[in-house]
């Protein structure tokens, strides 16, 4: 077991390398113009690529420009528009229920607190953190599939539950860098540390990555 000091130094190196390597990559992969569009796009992005969601949302928001319109959308028509994102029946139902609650409880405007956001149907902490960090200037750890995978590979957590992973990362990463670290780790997961064939030999984090070192030692 590493000492607390050694582990703190290792985490600091990881944060520093990621910050330098992806200095310009703190953007969100989803296209949006306002909090509602980002909220809906994030719901659509579940088990779907951002690129595919971005091909669907222009037509979606052209047809349904606000929460009231989405809440009152015809279920079949909404399903047809978002079908390319997969799981379209469940996603359509979630979007309608979420937007109905936004209209009923918040006057049609997306709320700006974690408590209010996670109270909306279909909205968990990941989705809430995406909206809060990108639209309301808050700090938060966004645990998407890439952050979940990489945080375990890097030995930053042993948890599998996204909320517990979020809590572990919040304890390790300085609060001022939570959002940027999340986005940079996501880009690293897409470009280098992919799920099936991570490019460990090209990774600047290799010296501080337990799984990467193990993979390299096994050839």
Short mmCIF file of C-alpha atoms in Angstrom, two decimals:
data_model
loop_
_atom_site.label_atom_id
_atom_site.label_comp_id
_atom_site.label_asym_id
_atom_site.label_seq_id
_atom_site.Cartn_x
_atom_site.Cartn_y
_atom_site.Cartn_z
CA UNK A 1 0.00 0.00 0.00
CA UNK A 2 1.28 3.43 -0.90
CA UNK A 3 1.61 5.98 1.86
CA UNK A 4 -0.88 8.81 1.86
CA UNK A 5 1.84 11.23 0.80
CA UNK A 6 2.98 9.03 -2.08
CA UNK A 7 -0.61 8.60 -3.25
CA UNK A 8 -1.25 12.34 -3.07
CA UNK A 9 1.86 12.95 -5.16
CA UNK A 10 0.77 10.31 -7.70
CA UNK A 11 -2.69 11.87 -8.03
CA UNK A 12 -1.11 15.32 -8.40
CA UNK A 13 1.07 14.01 -11.24
CA UNK A 14 -1.95 12.49 -12.98
CA UNK A 15 -3.86 15.77 -12.75
CA UNK A 16 -0.84 17.73 -13.99
CA UNK A 17 -0.20 15.44 -16.97
CA UNK A 18 -3.86 15.39 -18.00
CA UNK A 19 -4.05 19.17 -17.65
CA UNK A 20 -1.01 19.71 -19.86
CA UNK A 21 -1.84 17.00 -22.40
CA UNK A 22 -5.44 18.11 -22.91
CA UNK A 23 -5.07 21.78 -22.07
CA UNK A 24 -7.53 22.81 -24.77
CA UNK A 25 -9.92 19.89 -24.38
CA UNK A 26 -12.39 21.00 -21.73
CA UNK A 27 -15.25 21.38 -24.16
CA UNK A 28 -18.40 19.29 -24.12
CA UNK A 29 -18.83 16.86 -27.01
CA UNK A 30 -22.54 17.65 -27.26
CA UNK A 31 -23.85 20.58 -29.29
CA UNK A 32 -26.29 22.86 -27.44
CA UNK A 33 -27.44 26.46 -27.21
CA UNK A 34 -29.07 26.55 -23.78
CA UNK A 35 -29.48 24.46 -20.61
CA UNK A 36 -32.59 22.64 -21.87
CA UNK A 37 -30.88 21.53 -25.06
CA UNK A 38 -27.89 20.24 -23.10
CA UNK A 39 -30.13 18.45 -20.61
CA UNK A 40 -32.08 16.69 -23.35
CA UNK A 41 -28.93 15.93 -25.36
CA UNK A 42 -27.33 14.35 -22.29
CA UNK A 43 -30.37 12.12 -21.79
CA UNK A 44 -30.10 11.07 -25.44
CA UNK A 45 -26.36 10.40 -25.07
CA UNK A 46 -26.93 7.45 -22.71
CA UNK A 47 -25.38 4.43 -24.49
CA UNK A 48 -24.95 6.53 -27.61
CA UNK A 49 -22.09 8.59 -29.03
CA UNK A 50 -22.13 12.36 -28.82
CA UNK A 51 -21.60 12.48 -32.57
CA UNK A 52 -24.81 10.61 -33.26
CA UNK A 53 -26.76 12.72 -30.76
CA UNK A 54 -25.49 15.83 -32.53
CA UNK A 55 -27.01 14.62 -35.80
CA UNK A 56 -30.42 14.25 -34.14
CA UNK A 57 -30.75 17.33 -31.95
CA UNK A 58 -31.00 20.02 -34.66
CA UNK A 59 -34.17 18.45 -36.03
CA UNK A 60 -35.46 17.69 -32.55
CA UNK A 61 -35.13 21.23 -31.26
CA UNK A 62 -36.31 22.65 -34.54
CA UNK A 63 -39.55 20.75 -34.03
CA UNK A 64 -39.77 21.16 -30.25
CA UNK A 65 -37.95 24.37 -29.23
CA UNK A 66 -38.78 24.48 -25.50
CA UNK A 67 -39.78 22.40 -22.49
CA UNK A 68 -43.50 22.95 -23.01
CA UNK A 69 -43.32 21.74 -26.60
CA UNK A 70 -41.31 18.65 -25.62
CA UNK A 71 -43.65 17.84 -22.75
CA UNK A 72 -46.61 17.93 -25.12
CA UNK A 73 -44.91 16.12 -27.98
CA UNK A 74 -46.61 13.16 -29.60
CA UNK A 75 -44.85 10.07 -28.23
CA UNK A 76 -44.62 8.33 -31.60
CA UNK A 77 -43.32 11.38 -33.40
CA UNK A 78 -40.72 12.04 -30.72
CA UNK A 79 -39.60 8.42 -30.84
CA UNK A 80 -39.18 8.61 -34.61
CA UNK A 81 -36.95 11.67 -34.38
CA UNK A 82 -34.64 10.30 -31.67
CA UNK A 83 -34.67 6.68 -32.90
CA UNK A 84 -31.02 6.80 -34.12
CA UNK A 85 -29.82 7.33 -30.53
CA UNK A 86 -31.13 3.93 -29.41
CA UNK A 87 -33.49 3.03 -26.56
CA UNK A 88 -35.74 5.63 -28.15
CA UNK A 89 -38.97 4.61 -26.40
CA UNK A 90 -37.52 4.96 -22.92
CA UNK A 91 -35.65 8.14 -23.84
CA UNK A 92 -38.77 9.72 -25.35
CA UNK A 93 -40.77 8.93 -22.23
CA UNK A 94 -38.01 10.32 -19.99
CA UNK A 95 -37.74 13.53 -22.00
CA UNK A 96 -41.50 14.12 -21.91
CA UNK A 97 -41.73 13.48 -18.15
CA UNK A 98 -38.63 15.58 -17.41
CA UNK A 99 -39.88 18.51 -19.47
CA UNK A 100 -43.35 18.27 -17.96
CA UNK A 101 -41.79 18.62 -14.50
CA UNK A 102 -39.68 21.56 -15.70
CA UNK A 103 -42.83 23.30 -16.93
CA UNK A 104 -44.88 22.47 -13.84
CA UNK A 105 -42.30 23.13 -11.14
CA UNK A 106 -39.87 25.59 -12.71
CA UNK A 107 -41.88 27.64 -15.17
CA UNK A 108 -40.27 26.01 -18.17
CA UNK A 109 -36.69 26.86 -17.18
CA UNK A 110 -34.08 24.27 -16.29
CA UNK A 111 -33.23 24.60 -12.56
CA UNK A 112 -29.70 25.45 -11.51
CA UNK A 113 -29.11 23.33 -8.41
CA UNK A 114 -28.17 19.68 -7.97
CA UNK A 115 -31.11 19.07 -5.65
CA UNK A 116 -33.65 20.41 -8.13
CA UNK A 117 -32.09 18.71 -11.14
CA UNK A 118 -31.89 15.20 -9.69
CA UNK A 119 -35.53 15.56 -8.61
CA UNK A 120 -36.50 15.69 -12.30
CA UNK A 121 -37.59 12.37 -13.85
CA UNK A 122 -34.74 10.66 -15.67
CA UNK A 123 -32.02 12.96 -14.35
CA UNK A 124 -29.17 11.50 -12.29
CA UNK A 125 -26.05 13.10 -10.89
CA UNK A 126 -24.05 12.67 -14.09
CA UNK A 127 -26.61 14.51 -16.20
CA UNK A 128 -27.06 17.14 -13.51
CA UNK A 129 -23.30 17.72 -13.30
CA UNK A 130 -23.06 18.13 -17.08
CA UNK A 131 -25.71 20.86 -17.01
CA UNK A 132 -24.39 22.55 -13.87
CA UNK A 133 -20.78 22.70 -15.04
CA UNK A 134 -21.45 23.73 -18.63
CA UNK A 135 -24.38 26.11 -18.18
CA UNK A 136 -24.24 27.44 -14.62
CA UNK A 137 -20.52 27.70 -13.87
CA UNK A 138 -20.57 25.11 -11.09
CA UNK A 139 -17.83 22.62 -10.30
CA UNK A 140 -18.60 18.92 -10.45
CA UNK A 141 -17.17 15.53 -11.37
CA UNK A 142 -18.96 14.09 -14.40
CA UNK A 143 -18.75 10.29 -14.23
CA UNK A 144 -19.47 9.09 -17.75
CA UNK A 145 -18.38 5.67 -19.06
CA UNK A 146 -14.87 6.95 -19.83
CA UNK A 147 -14.30 8.55 -16.42
CA UNK A 148 -15.68 5.43 -14.75
CA UNK A 149 -13.30 3.18 -16.67
CA UNK A 150 -10.20 5.36 -16.44
CA UNK A 151 -10.55 6.24 -12.77
CA UNK A 152 -10.51 2.53 -11.96
CA UNK A 153 -7.62 1.79 -14.31
CA UNK A 154 -5.60 4.62 -12.80
CA UNK A 155 -6.26 3.34 -9.30
CA UNK A 156 -8.15 6.46 -8.26
CA UNK A 157 -11.06 4.35 -7.04
CA UNK A 158 -12.09 0.74 -6.61
CA UNK A 159 -15.77 1.54 -6.81
CA UNK A 160 -18.08 0.55 -9.67
CA UNK A 161 -21.06 2.69 -8.72
CA UNK A 162 -20.81 6.07 -10.53
CA UNK A 163 -21.98 8.05 -7.49
CA UNK A 164 -19.33 6.41 -5.30
CA UNK A 165 -16.69 6.99 -7.97
CA UNK A 166 -17.75 10.64 -8.05
CA UNK A 167 -17.33 10.88 -4.28
CA UNK A 168 -13.85 9.31 -4.40
CA UNK A 169 -12.69 11.67 -7.15
CA UNK A 170 -14.09 14.68 -5.31
CA UNK A 171 -11.90 13.72 -2.34
CA UNK A 172 -8.79 13.38 -4.52
CA UNK A 173 -9.04 16.20 -7.06
CA UNK A 174 -8.94 19.89 -6.08
CA UNK A 175 -12.46 21.31 -6.35
CA UNK A 176 -11.42 24.12 -8.68
CA UNK A 177 -10.48 21.51 -11.29
CA UNK A 178 -13.32 19.01 -11.01
CA UNK A 179 -15.12 19.87 -14.24
CA UNK A 180 -12.01 20.27 -16.40
CA UNK A 181 -10.51 17.04 -15.07
CA UNK A 182 -13.69 15.17 -15.96
CA UNK A 183 -13.78 16.46 -19.52
CA UNK A 184 -10.07 15.86 -20.07
CA UNK A 185 -10.30 12.31 -18.75
CA UNK A 186 -13.21 11.69 -21.12
CA UNK A 187 -11.17 12.86 -24.11
CA UNK A 188 -8.26 10.69 -22.96
CA UNK A 189 -10.62 7.71 -22.83
CA UNK A 190 -11.77 8.38 -26.37
CA UNK A 191 -8.34 8.95 -27.89
CA UNK A 192 -5.89 6.77 -25.97
CA UNK A 193 -7.30 4.70 -23.09
CA UNK A 194 -10.14 3.05 -24.97
CA UNK A 195 -12.10 0.17 -23.54
CA UNK A 196 -10.82 -2.81 -25.52
CA UNK A 197 -7.34 -1.83 -26.71
CA UNK A 198 -5.83 0.96 -24.62
CA UNK A 199 -2.73 2.47 -26.20
CA UNK A 200 -0.59 2.10 -23.09
CA UNK A 201 2.64 2.52 -25.02
CA UNK A 202 1.56 5.99 -26.12
CA UNK A 203 0.20 7.08 -22.74
CA UNK A 204 1.96 9.77 -20.73
CA UNK A 205 0.20 8.47 -17.61
CA UNK A 206 1.75 5.01 -17.85
CA UNK A 207 4.21 5.47 -14.97
CA UNK A 208 1.33 6.31 -12.61
CA UNK A 209 -1.19 3.79 -13.98
CA UNK A 210 -1.27 0.44 -12.15
CA UNK A 211 -3.27 -1.32 -14.86
CA UNK A 212 -1.16 0.12 -17.65
CA UNK A 213 2.06 -1.03 -16.03
CA UNK A 214 0.57 -4.50 -15.55
CA UNK A 215 -0.48 -4.67 -19.21
CA UNK A 216 3.01 -3.63 -20.33
CA UNK A 217 4.69 -6.20 -18.09
CA UNK A 218 2.53 -8.95 -19.61
CA UNK A 219 3.62 -7.95 -23.09
#
